[in-house]
mmCIF file of C-alpha atoms (C1' of nucleotides) in Angstrom:
data_model
loop_
_atom_site.group_PDB
_atom_site.id
_atom_site.type_symbol
_atom_site.label_atom_id
_atom_site.label_comp_id
_atom_site.label_asym_id
_atom_site.label_seq_id
_atom_site.Cartn_x
_atom_site.Cartn_y
_atom_site.Cartn_z
ATOM 1 C CA MET A 1 2.464 18.754 -32.857
ATOM 2 C CA LYS A 2 -0.334 16.753 -34.367
ATOM 3 C CA GLN A 3 -3.491 18.549 -33.390
ATOM 4 C CA GLY A 4 -6.459 16.440 -34.254
ATOM 5 C CA SER A 5 -9.954 17.525 -33.465
ATOM 6 C CA PHE A 6 -12.136 15.050 -31.679
ATOM 7 C CA SER A 7 -15.765 15.349 -30.799
ATOM 8 C CA ARG A 8 -17.147 14.316 -27.472
ATOM 9 C CA GLN A 9 -18.482 11.061 -28.761
ATOM 10 C CA GLN A 10 -15.167 10.145 -30.254
ATOM 11 C CA VAL A 11 -13.393 11.051 -27.067
ATOM 12 C CA THR A 12 -15.635 8.912 -24.904
ATOM 13 C CA ALA A 13 -15.104 6.011 -27.265
ATOM 14 C CA ILE A 14 -11.348 6.462 -27.308
ATOM 15 C CA THR A 15 -10.698 7.218 -23.668
ATOM 16 C CA GLY A 16 -13.406 5.277 -21.930
ATOM 17 C CA LEU A 17 -14.511 8.347 -20.022
ATOM 18 C CA THR A 18 -18.160 9.303 -19.794
ATOM 19 C CA ALA A 19 -19.594 12.421 -21.370
ATOM 20 C CA ARG A 20 -20.501 13.603 -17.912
ATOM 21 C CA GLN A 21 -16.908 13.428 -16.817
ATOM 22 C CA LEU A 22 -15.710 15.311 -19.857
ATOM 23 C CA SER A 23 -18.086 18.199 -19.301
ATOM 24 C CA TYR A 24 -17.394 18.323 -15.582
ATOM 25 C CA TRP A 25 -13.677 18.258 -16.055
ATOM 26 C CA ARG A 26 -14.019 20.921 -18.680
ATOM 27 C CA LYS A 27 -16.080 23.131 -16.416
ATOM 28 C CA THR A 28 -13.727 22.678 -13.477
ATOM 29 C CA GLY A 29 -10.586 23.147 -15.528
ATOM 30 C CA LEU A 30 -8.992 19.742 -15.137
ATOM 31 C CA VAL A 31 -8.769 19.108 -18.854
ATOM 32 C CA VAL A 32 -10.128 21.839 -21.092
ATOM 33 C CA PRO A 33 -10.493 21.095 -24.792
ATOM 34 C CA GLN A 34 -7.945 23.018 -26.773
ATOM 35 C CA HIS A 35 -10.557 24.291 -29.194
ATOM 36 C CA CYS A 36 -14.263 24.871 -29.280
ATOM 37 C CA THR A 37 -16.716 25.262 -32.088
ATOM 38 C CA GLU A 38 -18.511 28.575 -32.382
ATOM 39 C CA GLY A 39 -21.456 26.862 -30.803
ATOM 40 C CA GLY A 40 -19.394 26.022 -27.754
ATOM 41 C CA HIS A 41 -18.934 22.362 -28.540
ATOM 42 C CA ALA A 42 -15.692 20.855 -27.372
ATOM 43 C CA ARG A 43 -12.971 19.903 -29.795
ATOM 44 C CA TYR A 44 -10.269 17.890 -28.123
ATOM 45 C CA SER A 45 -6.787 17.857 -29.575
ATOM 46 C CA PHE A 46 -4.574 14.836 -29.678
ATOM 47 C CA THR A 47 -2.619 15.967 -26.649
ATOM 48 C CA ASP A 48 -5.910 16.516 -24.885
ATOM 49 C CA LEU A 49 -6.630 12.885 -25.514
ATOM 50 C CA ILE A 50 -3.379 11.908 -23.895
ATOM 51 C CA ALA A 51 -4.074 14.031 -20.873
ATOM 52 C CA LEU A 52 -7.541 12.559 -20.576
ATOM 53 C CA ARG A 53 -6.213 9.059 -20.866
ATOM 54 C CA ALA A 54 -3.578 9.742 -18.237
ATOM 55 C CA ALA A 55 -6.165 11.140 -15.876
ATOM 56 C CA LYS A 56 -8.306 8.086 -16.429
ATOM 57 C CA GLN A 57 -5.418 5.800 -15.653
ATOM 58 C CA LEU A 58 -4.842 7.648 -12.442
ATOM 59 C CA LEU A 59 -8.511 7.342 -11.581
ATOM 60 C CA ASP A 60 -8.446 3.654 -12.346
ATOM 61 C CA ALA A 61 -5.517 3.378 -9.966
ATOM 62 C CA ASN A 62 -7.714 4.820 -7.226
ATOM 63 C CA VAL A 63 -6.218 8.247 -7.242
ATOM 64 C CA SER A 64 -9.091 10.591 -6.572
ATOM 65 C CA LEU A 65 -9.828 13.493 -8.849
ATOM 66 C CA GLN A 66 -9.073 15.925 -6.085
ATOM 67 C CA ARG A 67 -5.694 14.344 -5.581
ATOM 68 C CA ILE A 68 -5.008 14.560 -9.276
ATOM 69 C CA ARG A 69 -5.873 18.234 -9.189
ATOM 70 C CA ARG A 70 -3.527 18.858 -6.310
ATOM 71 C CA CYS A 71 -0.772 16.915 -8.031
ATOM 72 C CA LEU A 72 -1.142 19.039 -11.127
ATOM 73 C CA GLU A 73 -1.085 22.215 -9.079
ATOM 74 C CA SER A 74 2.097 21.339 -7.256
ATOM 75 C CA LEU A 75 3.713 19.975 -10.390
ATOM 76 C CA THR A 76 3.223 23.180 -12.322
ATOM 77 C CA ARG A 77 4.572 24.976 -9.277
ATOM 78 C CA PHE A 78 7.636 22.812 -8.872
ATOM 79 C CA LEU A 79 8.296 22.322 -12.561
ATOM 80 C CA PRO A 80 7.247 25.588 -14.125
ATOM 81 C CA THR A 81 8.697 24.601 -17.472
ATOM 82 C CA VAL A 82 6.245 21.761 -17.749
ATOM 83 C CA GLN A 83 3.111 22.928 -19.409
ATOM 84 C CA GLN A 84 1.012 19.779 -19.345
ATOM 85 C CA PRO A 85 2.150 17.398 -16.620
ATOM 86 C CA LEU A 86 -0.307 14.726 -17.628
ATOM 87 C CA VAL A 87 1.196 14.696 -21.096
ATOM 88 C CA GLU A 88 4.846 15.449 -20.582
ATOM 89 C CA LEU A 89 5.810 13.738 -17.355
ATOM 90 C CA SER A 90 6.325 10.130 -16.482
ATOM 91 C CA LEU A 91 4.183 9.369 -13.511
ATOM 92 C CA VAL A 92 4.087 6.306 -11.347
ATOM 93 C CA VAL A 93 1.252 5.518 -9.070
ATOM 94 C CA THR A 94 0.889 3.421 -6.008
ATOM 95 C CA GLY A 95 -1.964 3.345 -3.608
ATOM 96 C CA ASP A 96 -1.747 6.795 -2.167
ATOM 97 C CA VAL A 97 1.038 8.555 -3.910
ATOM 98 C CA VAL A 98 1.887 9.813 -7.326
ATOM 99 C CA LEU A 99 5.566 9.781 -8.091
ATOM 100 C CA VAL A 100 7.106 11.887 -10.768
ATOM 101 C CA PHE A 101 10.242 10.887 -12.545
ATOM 102 C CA HIS A 102 11.995 13.871 -13.949
ATOM 103 C CA GLY A 103 15.508 13.333 -15.106
ATOM 104 C CA GLU A 104 17.430 11.528 -12.414
ATOM 105 C CA ARG A 105 15.171 12.549 -9.602
ATOM 106 C CA ALA A 106 11.952 11.100 -8.424
ATOM 107 C CA PHE A 107 9.638 12.884 -6.089
ATOM 108 C CA ASP A 108 6.186 13.052 -4.737
ATOM 109 C CA ALA A 109 3.854 14.818 -7.097
ATOM 110 C CA LEU A 110 1.917 16.240 -4.198
ATOM 111 C CA THR A 111 4.483 17.494 -1.755
ATOM 112 C CA GLY A 112 7.182 18.030 -4.351
ATOM 113 C CA GLN A 113 10.153 18.448 -2.120
ATOM 114 C CA GLN A 114 10.224 14.879 -0.914
ATOM 115 C CA TRP A 115 13.393 13.081 -1.747
ATOM 116 C CA VAL A 116 13.572 9.513 -2.720
ATOM 117 C CA PHE A 117 16.383 7.339 -1.606
ATOM 118 C CA PRO A 118 17.327 3.694 -1.580
ATOM 119 C CA VAL A 119 17.368 2.106 1.805
ATOM 120 C CA ALA A 120 19.213 -1.075 1.161
ATOM 121 C CA GLU A 121 22.845 -1.348 0.197
ATOM 122 C CA LEU A 122 23.797 0.252 3.461
ATOM 123 C CA ALA A 123 26.536 -2.179 4.304
ATOM 124 C CA LYS A 124 29.240 0.149 3.101
ATOM 125 C CA GLU A 125 27.762 3.056 4.931
ATOM 126 C CA VAL A 126 27.616 1.113 8.162
ATOM 127 C CA GLU A 127 31.199 0.040 7.703
ATOM 128 C CA GLN A 128 32.158 3.657 7.242
ATOM 129 C CA LEU A 129 30.316 4.662 10.352
ATOM 130 C CA GLN A 130 32.174 1.950 12.180
ATOM 131 C CA GLN A 131 35.529 3.192 11.049
ATOM 132 C CA GLU A 132 34.688 6.752 11.917
ATOM 133 C CA LEU A 133 34.481 5.750 15.574
ATOM 134 C CA PRO A 134 37.924 5.852 17.169
ATOM 135 C CA GLU A 135 36.634 4.774 20.582
ATOM 136 C CA GLN A 136 35.422 1.536 19.110
ATOM 137 C CA THR A 137 38.762 -0.154 19.851
ATOM 138 C CA GLU A 138 37.049 -2.988 21.685
ATOM 139 C CA LEU A 139 37.997 -6.002 19.646
ATOM 140 C CA PHE A 140 36.271 -8.586 21.765
ATOM 141 C CA PRO A 141 33.308 -6.845 23.314
ATOM 142 C CA VAL A 142 31.634 -10.147 24.162
ATOM 143 C CA ASP A 143 34.382 -11.080 26.566
ATOM 144 C CA ALA A 144 34.125 -7.849 28.443
ATOM 145 C CA GLU A 145 30.401 -8.325 28.736
ATOM 146 C CA GLN A 146 30.622 -11.890 29.904
ATOM 147 C CA LEU A 147 32.953 -10.868 32.672
ATOM 148 C CA GLU A 148 30.341 -8.461 33.838
ATOM 149 C CA GLU A 149 27.695 -11.142 33.909
ATOM 150 C CA TYR A 150 29.593 -12.976 36.609
ATOM 151 C CA ALA A 151 29.842 -9.967 38.845
ATOM 152 C CA MET B 1 28.297 -13.568 6.496
ATOM 153 C CA LYS B 2 30.324 -11.364 8.745
ATOM 154 C CA GLN B 3 28.663 -11.596 12.117
ATOM 155 C CA GLY B 4 30.183 -9.059 14.433
ATOM 156 C CA SER B 5 28.951 -8.613 17.942
ATOM 157 C CA PHE B 6 28.118 -5.114 19.003
ATOM 158 C CA SER B 7 27.127 -3.870 22.379
ATOM 159 C CA ARG B 8 24.358 -1.397 22.930
ATOM 160 C CA GLN B 9 26.706 1.500 23.361
ATOM 161 C CA GLN B 10 28.490 0.691 20.147
ATOM 162 C CA VAL B 11 25.231 0.363 18.311
ATOM 163 C CA THR B 12 23.946 3.712 19.482
ATOM 164 C CA ALA B 13 27.216 5.302 18.437
ATOM 165 C CA ILE B 14 27.162 3.657 15.037
ATOM 166 C CA THR B 15 23.515 3.949 14.137
ATOM 167 C CA GLY B 16 22.533 7.159 15.856
ATOM 168 C CA LEU B 17 19.613 5.459 17.551
ATOM 169 C CA THR B 18 18.949 5.888 21.254
ATOM 170 C CA ALA B 19 19.240 3.099 23.781
ATOM 171 C CA ARG B 20 15.568 3.529 24.509
ATOM 172 C CA GLN B 21 14.711 2.861 20.895
ATOM 173 C CA LEU B 22 16.871 -0.218 20.767
ATOM 174 C CA SER B 23 15.236 -1.770 23.792
ATOM 175 C CA TYR B 24 11.745 -0.855 22.650
ATOM 176 C CA TRP B 25 12.303 -2.199 19.173
ATOM 177 C CA ARG B 26 13.783 -5.315 20.675
ATOM 178 C CA LYS B 27 10.810 -5.820 22.967
ATOM 179 C CA THR B 28 8.284 -5.207 20.224
ATOM 180 C CA GLY B 29 10.110 -7.361 17.696
ATOM 181 C CA LEU B 30 11.024 -4.750 15.117
ATOM 182 C CA VAL B 31 14.731 -5.524 15.239
ATOM 183 C CA VAL B 32 15.812 -8.227 17.668
ATOM 184 C CA PRO B 33 19.533 -8.691 18.304
ATOM 185 C CA GLN B 34 20.732 -11.891 16.733
ATOM 186 C CA HIS B 35 22.480 -12.978 19.910
ATOM 187 C CA CYS B 36 22.296 -12.327 23.584
ATOM 188 C CA THR B 37 24.732 -12.826 26.393
ATOM 189 C CA GLU B 38 23.793 -15.278 29.085
ATOM 190 C CA GLY B 39 22.815 -12.308 31.166
ATOM 191 C CA GLY B 40 20.303 -11.240 28.541
ATOM 192 C CA HIS B 41 22.334 -8.363 27.196
ATOM 193 C CA ALA B 42 21.893 -7.639 23.498
ATOM 194 C CA ARG B 43 24.581 -8.507 20.987
ATOM 195 C CA TYR B 44 23.812 -7.052 17.602
ATOM 196 C CA SER B 45 25.270 -8.659 14.508
ATOM 197 C CA PHE B 46 26.495 -6.764 11.510
ATOM 198 C CA THR B 47 23.299 -7.412 9.587
ATOM 199 C CA ASP B 48 21.374 -6.211 12.619
ATOM 200 C CA LEU B 49 23.261 -2.968 12.280
ATOM 201 C CA ILE B 50 22.196 -2.662 8.688
ATOM 202 C CA ALA B 51 18.573 -3.304 9.552
ATOM 203 C CA LEU B 52 18.757 -0.746 12.335
ATOM 204 C CA ARG B 53 20.334 1.792 10.052
ATOM 205 C CA ALA B 54 17.699 1.173 7.408
ATOM 206 C CA ALA B 55 14.933 1.600 9.952
ATOM 207 C CA LYS B 56 16.501 4.818 11.098
ATOM 208 C CA GLN B 57 16.683 6.120 7.575
ATOM 209 C CA LEU B 58 13.031 5.358 7.132
ATOM 210 C CA LEU B 59 12.272 7.155 10.378
ATOM 211 C CA ASP B 60 14.330 10.126 9.287
ATOM 212 C CA ALA B 61 12.282 10.145 6.109
ATOM 213 C CA ASN B 62 9.154 10.552 8.223
ATOM 214 C CA VAL B 63 7.962 7.024 7.840
ATOM 215 C CA SER B 64 6.392 6.158 11.142
ATOM 216 C CA LEU B 65 7.397 3.079 13.072
ATOM 217 C CA GLN B 66 3.968 1.586 12.640
ATOM 218 C CA ARG B 67 4.193 1.996 8.936
ATOM 219 C CA ILE B 68 7.590 0.359 8.932
ATOM 220 C CA ARG B 69 6.157 -2.540 10.874
ATOM 221 C CA ARG B 70 3.325 -2.968 8.438
ATOM 222 C CA CYS B 71 5.702 -2.781 5.504
ATOM 223 C CA LEU B 72 7.838 -5.525 6.968
ATOM 224 C CA GLU B 73 4.811 -7.686 7.623
ATOM 225 C CA SER B 74 3.481 -7.445 4.108
ATOM 226 C CA LEU B 75 6.914 -7.785 2.596
ATOM 227 C CA THR B 76 7.634 -11.058 4.345
ATOM 228 C CA ARG B 77 4.181 -12.166 3.267
ATOM 229 C CA PHE B 78 4.577 -11.202 -0.371
ATOM 230 C CA LEU B 79 8.215 -12.133 -0.673
ATOM 231 C CA PRO B 80 8.591 -15.166 1.565
ATOM 232 C CA THR B 81 12.077 -15.841 0.307
ATOM 233 C CA VAL B 82 13.267 -12.585 1.736
ATOM 234 C CA GLN B 83 14.329 -13.082 5.279
ATOM 235 C CA GLN B 84 15.320 -9.567 6.258
ATOM 236 C CA PRO B 85 13.618 -6.972 4.081
ATOM 237 C CA LEU B 86 15.430 -4.105 5.705
ATOM 238 C CA VAL B 87 18.720 -5.692 4.741
ATOM 239 C CA GLU B 88 18.049 -7.413 1.458
ATOM 240 C CA LEU B 89 15.635 -5.201 -0.423
ATOM 241 C CA SER B 90 16.049 -1.917 -2.176
ATOM 242 C CA LEU B 91 13.440 0.419 -0.807
ATOM 243 C CA VAL B 92 12.440 3.840 -1.940
ATOM 244 C CA VAL B 93 10.540 6.207 0.222
ATOM 245 C CA THR B 94 8.409 9.175 -0.438
ATOM 246 C CA GLY B 95 6.140 10.958 1.907
ATOM 247 C CA ASP B 96 3.603 8.292 2.552
ATOM 248 C CA VAL B 97 4.672 5.250 0.688
ATOM 249 C CA VAL B 98 7.457 2.764 0.702
ATOM 250 C CA LEU B 99 8.205 1.283 -2.664
ATOM 251 C CA VAL B 100 10.059 -1.953 -3.119
ATOM 252 C CA PHE B 101 12.095 -2.705 -6.155
ATOM 253 C CA HIS B 102 12.459 -6.398 -6.668
ATOM 254 C CA GLY B 103 13.738 -7.462 -10.014
ATOM 255 C CA GLU B 104 11.793 -5.657 -12.707
ATOM 256 C CA ARG B 105 8.778 -4.974 -10.575
ATOM 257 C CA ALA B 106 8.103 -2.198 -8.194
ATOM 258 C CA PHE B 107 5.330 -2.318 -5.703
ATOM 259 C CA ASP B 108 3.956 -0.807 -2.620
ATOM 260 C CA ALA B 109 5.562 -2.268 0.451
ATOM 261 C CA LEU B 110 2.333 -1.885 2.348
ATOM 262 C CA THR B 111 -0.367 -3.192 0.092
ATOM 263 C CA GLY B 112 1.918 -5.453 -1.880
ATOM 264 C CA GLN B 113 -0.281 -6.281 -4.799
ATOM 265 C CA GLN B 114 -0.530 -2.746 -6.100
ATOM 266 C CA TRP B 115 1.161 -2.490 -9.390
ATOM 267 C CA VAL B 116 3.039 0.520 -10.390
ATOM 268 C CA PHE B 117 2.764 1.821 -13.854
ATOM 269 C CA PRO B 118 3.911 4.773 -15.872
ATOM 270 C CA VAL B 119 1.227 7.191 -16.897
ATOM 271 C CA ALA B 120 2.904 9.223 -19.531
ATOM 272 C CA GLU B 121 4.095 7.987 -22.904
ATOM 273 C CA LEU B 122 0.534 7.172 -23.769
ATOM 274 C CA ALA B 123 0.676 8.626 -27.220
ATOM 275 C CA LYS B 124 1.114 5.226 -28.845
ATOM 276 C CA GLU B 125 -1.615 3.718 -26.763
ATOM 277 C CA VAL B 126 -4.024 6.477 -27.714
ATOM 278 C CA GLU B 127 -3.146 6.015 -31.344
ATOM 279 C CA GLN B 128 -3.872 2.338 -31.011
ATOM 280 C CA LEU B 129 -7.212 3.031 -29.399
ATOM 281 C CA GLN B 130 -7.977 5.350 -32.284
ATOM 282 C CA GLN B 131 -7.211 2.752 -34.870
ATOM 283 C CA GLU B 132 -9.266 0.156 -33.086
ATOM 284 C CA LEU B 133 -12.343 2.259 -33.719
ATOM 285 C CA PRO B 134 -13.771 1.503 -37.149
ATOM 286 C CA GLU B 135 -16.650 3.966 -36.757
ATOM 287 C CA GLN B 136 -14.206 6.813 -36.461
ATOM 288 C CA THR B 137 -14.202 7.310 -40.207
ATOM 289 C CA GLU B 138 -14.984 10.984 -39.794
ATOM 290 C CA LEU B 139 -11.983 12.661 -41.316
ATOM 291 C CA PHE B 140 -13.168 16.216 -40.853
ATOM 292 C CA PRO B 141 -15.332 16.152 -37.791
ATOM 293 C CA VAL B 142 -15.082 19.905 -37.380
ATOM 294 C CA ASP B 143 -16.952 20.487 -40.592
ATOM 295 C CA ALA B 144 -19.815 18.267 -39.574
ATOM 296 C CA GLU B 145 -20.067 20.120 -36.299
ATOM 297 C CA GLN B 146 -19.973 23.526 -37.855
ATOM 298 C CA LEU B 147 -22.824 22.618 -40.100
ATOM 299 C CA GLU B 148 -24.835 21.764 -37.085
ATOM 300 C CA GLU B 149 -24.039 25.091 -35.499
ATOM 301 C CA TYR B 150 -25.821 26.856 -38.282
ATOM 302 C CA ALA B 151 -28.954 24.782 -37.880
ATOM 303 C "C1'" DA C 1 -25.193 15.136 -31.095
ATOM 304 C "C1'" DA C 2 -23.856 17.988 -27.691
ATOM 305 C "C1'" DC C 3 -24.522 21.313 -24.117
ATOM 306 C "C1'" DG C 4 -26.711 23.131 -19.745
ATOM 307 C "C1'" DT C 5 -29.124 22.549 -15.592
ATOM 308 C "C1'" DA C 6 -31.016 20.269 -11.677
ATOM 309 C "C1'" DC C 7 -31.461 16.650 -8.394
ATOM 310 C "C1'" DA C 8 -29.702 12.592 -5.966
ATOM 311 C "C1'" DA C 9 -26.330 9.009 -4.704
ATOM 312 C "C1'" DT C 10 -21.745 8.180 -3.788
ATOM 313 C "C1'" DT C 11 -17.164 9.196 -2.718
ATOM 314 C "C1'" DT C 12 -13.703 11.980 -0.805
ATOM 315 C "C1'" DC C 13 -11.947 15.402 2.195
ATOM 316 C "C1'" DC C 14 -11.599 18.060 6.500
ATOM 317 C "C1'" DG C 15 -11.563 19.276 11.427
ATOM 318 C "C1'" DG C 16 -11.856 17.816 15.848
ATOM 319 C "C1'" DT C 17 -11.571 14.220 19.392
ATOM 320 C "C1'" DT C 18 -10.040 9.969 21.352
ATOM 321 C "C1'" DT C 19 -6.962 6.077 21.511
ATOM 322 C "C1'" DT C 20 -2.684 3.855 20.687
ATOM 323 C "C1'" DT C 21 2.199 3.913 19.860
ATOM 324 C "C1'" DT C 22 6.697 5.602 20.517
ATOM 325 C "C1'" DT C 23 10.157 8.034 23.023
ATOM 326 C "C1'" DG C 24 12.399 10.477 26.990
ATOM 327 C "C1'" DT C 25 13.469 10.490 31.693
ATOM 328 C "C1'" DC C 26 14.029 8.709 36.053
ATOM 329 C "C1'" DT C 27 14.799 5.000 39.464
ATOM 330 C "C1'" DC C 28 16.211 0.701 40.941
ATOM 331 C "C1'" DC C 29 18.540 -3.709 40.123
ATOM 332 C "C1'" DT C 30 22.359 -6.964 38.463
ATOM 333 C "C1'" DA D 1 27.059 -0.810 31.482
ATOM 334 C "C1'" DG D 2 22.885 -2.596 30.587
ATOM 335 C "C1'" DG D 3 18.378 -4.083 31.689
ATOM 336 C "C1'" DA D 4 13.491 -3.568 33.641
ATOM 337 C "C1'" DG D 5 9.659 -0.823 35.119
ATOM 338 C "C1'" DA D 6 6.834 3.339 35.827
ATOM 339 C "C1'" DC D 7 5.345 7.759 34.430
ATOM 340 C "C1'" DA D 8 4.687 11.521 31.195
ATOM 341 C "C1'" DA D 9 5.262 13.987 26.794
ATOM 342 C "C1'" DA D 10 5.013 13.681 21.939
ATOM 343 C "C1'" DA D 11 3.683 11.549 17.652
ATOM 344 C "C1'" DA D 12 0.771 8.837 14.963
ATOM 345 C "C1'" DA D 13 -3.418 6.397 14.015
ATOM 346 C "C1'" DA D 14 -8.360 5.553 14.327
ATOM 347 C "C1'" DC D 15 -12.706 7.453 14.462
ATOM 348 C "C1'" DC D 16 -16.554 10.380 13.298
ATOM 349 C "C1'" DG D 17 -19.811 13.860 11.658
ATOM 350 C "C1'" DG D 18 -20.403 17.425 8.410
ATOM 351 C "C1'" DA D 19 -18.953 19.675 4.127
ATOM 352 C "C1'" DA D 20 -17.480 19.408 -0.502
ATOM 353 C "C1'" DA D 21 -16.548 17.112 -4.810
ATOM 354 C "C1'" DT D 22 -17.631 13.766 -8.320
ATOM 355 C "C1'" DT D 23 -20.629 11.134 -11.053
ATOM 356 C "C1'" DG D 24 -25.144 9.272 -12.746
ATOM 357 C "C1'" DT D 25 -29.571 10.217 -14.526
ATOM 358 C "C1'" DA D 26 -33.184 12.812 -16.416
ATOM 359 C "C1'" DC D 27 -35.059 16.781 -18.914
ATOM 360 C "C1'" DG D 28 -34.982 20.667 -21.955
ATOM 361 C "C1'" DT D 29 -32.592 23.374 -25.743
ATOM 362 C "C1'" DT D 30 -30.034 24.305 -29.936
#
DNA sequence: AACGTACAATTTCCGGTTTTTTTGTCTCCT
DNA sequence: AGGAGACAAAAAAACCGGAAATTGTACGTT
């Protein structure tokens, strides 16, 4: 893994984040620089950069920081093998929700257990349901109904 | 297009919806039976069945009726060529959001214009951003920093 | 240059309440 | 059987004030 060692100034230039954000995120544990100088100055690795960039993209997509935090929490809970979700996973964002694509499955990064399923292409299913109904022997239901109308 | 003509009883048996739901949805315009008898009794077509089934799946996935309504509104607005979203489109649902896959694009069924984009696989992008920075000529930034620490 | 701290402005979240929507049930009518 | 209407329970949405989180800005230090 290419490490790299980027100073704060470089990181702000590369990622578009402000220095304030970097230090706050560092303090609150969202993205902590992999190394530090003896003086306590941050040294971001290359993968740190990727995580930072991912977080910024999420922010730009109107996902709040707090939501990002919660997503990361649940992701590390649901996918324990994933060390750095922001780096390793393929995320998709829409207004409110962060989707995670992991293998075949896709699920909500927040709630985790949510399935995802296609709604259309139900014709076959409906046909099946039809055929599973033995009592549905009425071939001309309209006629029966029309008779009733005249009652 | 296979029409079919299903009575209320048949529809409840096939779709799993209650009669109450059918009449309410009919009154409020969510899914209106394609035909009616002269007496005003509903006659659902085959595509109606599919729409009903799709709506039920969304309900079962904890998408509220109101949200379904709003999705349908915005979908017919954003995709005017689509007559029956519940029948023609491929939808994907997670907790809060309904995604629509239409061709290559995927977007939020509610807000419509929201793009969807992958967050990960940013390594190349970050590398690009790096290379676009001429001032980043510092090959050994750590050294420069360490010097400072001793000041 | 980079960090820490402090203060303020803004945004987001949270808990409770109120309002609207949806559904069930019952009754009567055709 | 199927529809219409009335009433009530349940679910969802809208609203709202206070708390918390995030960010900007300024100042001081190394």
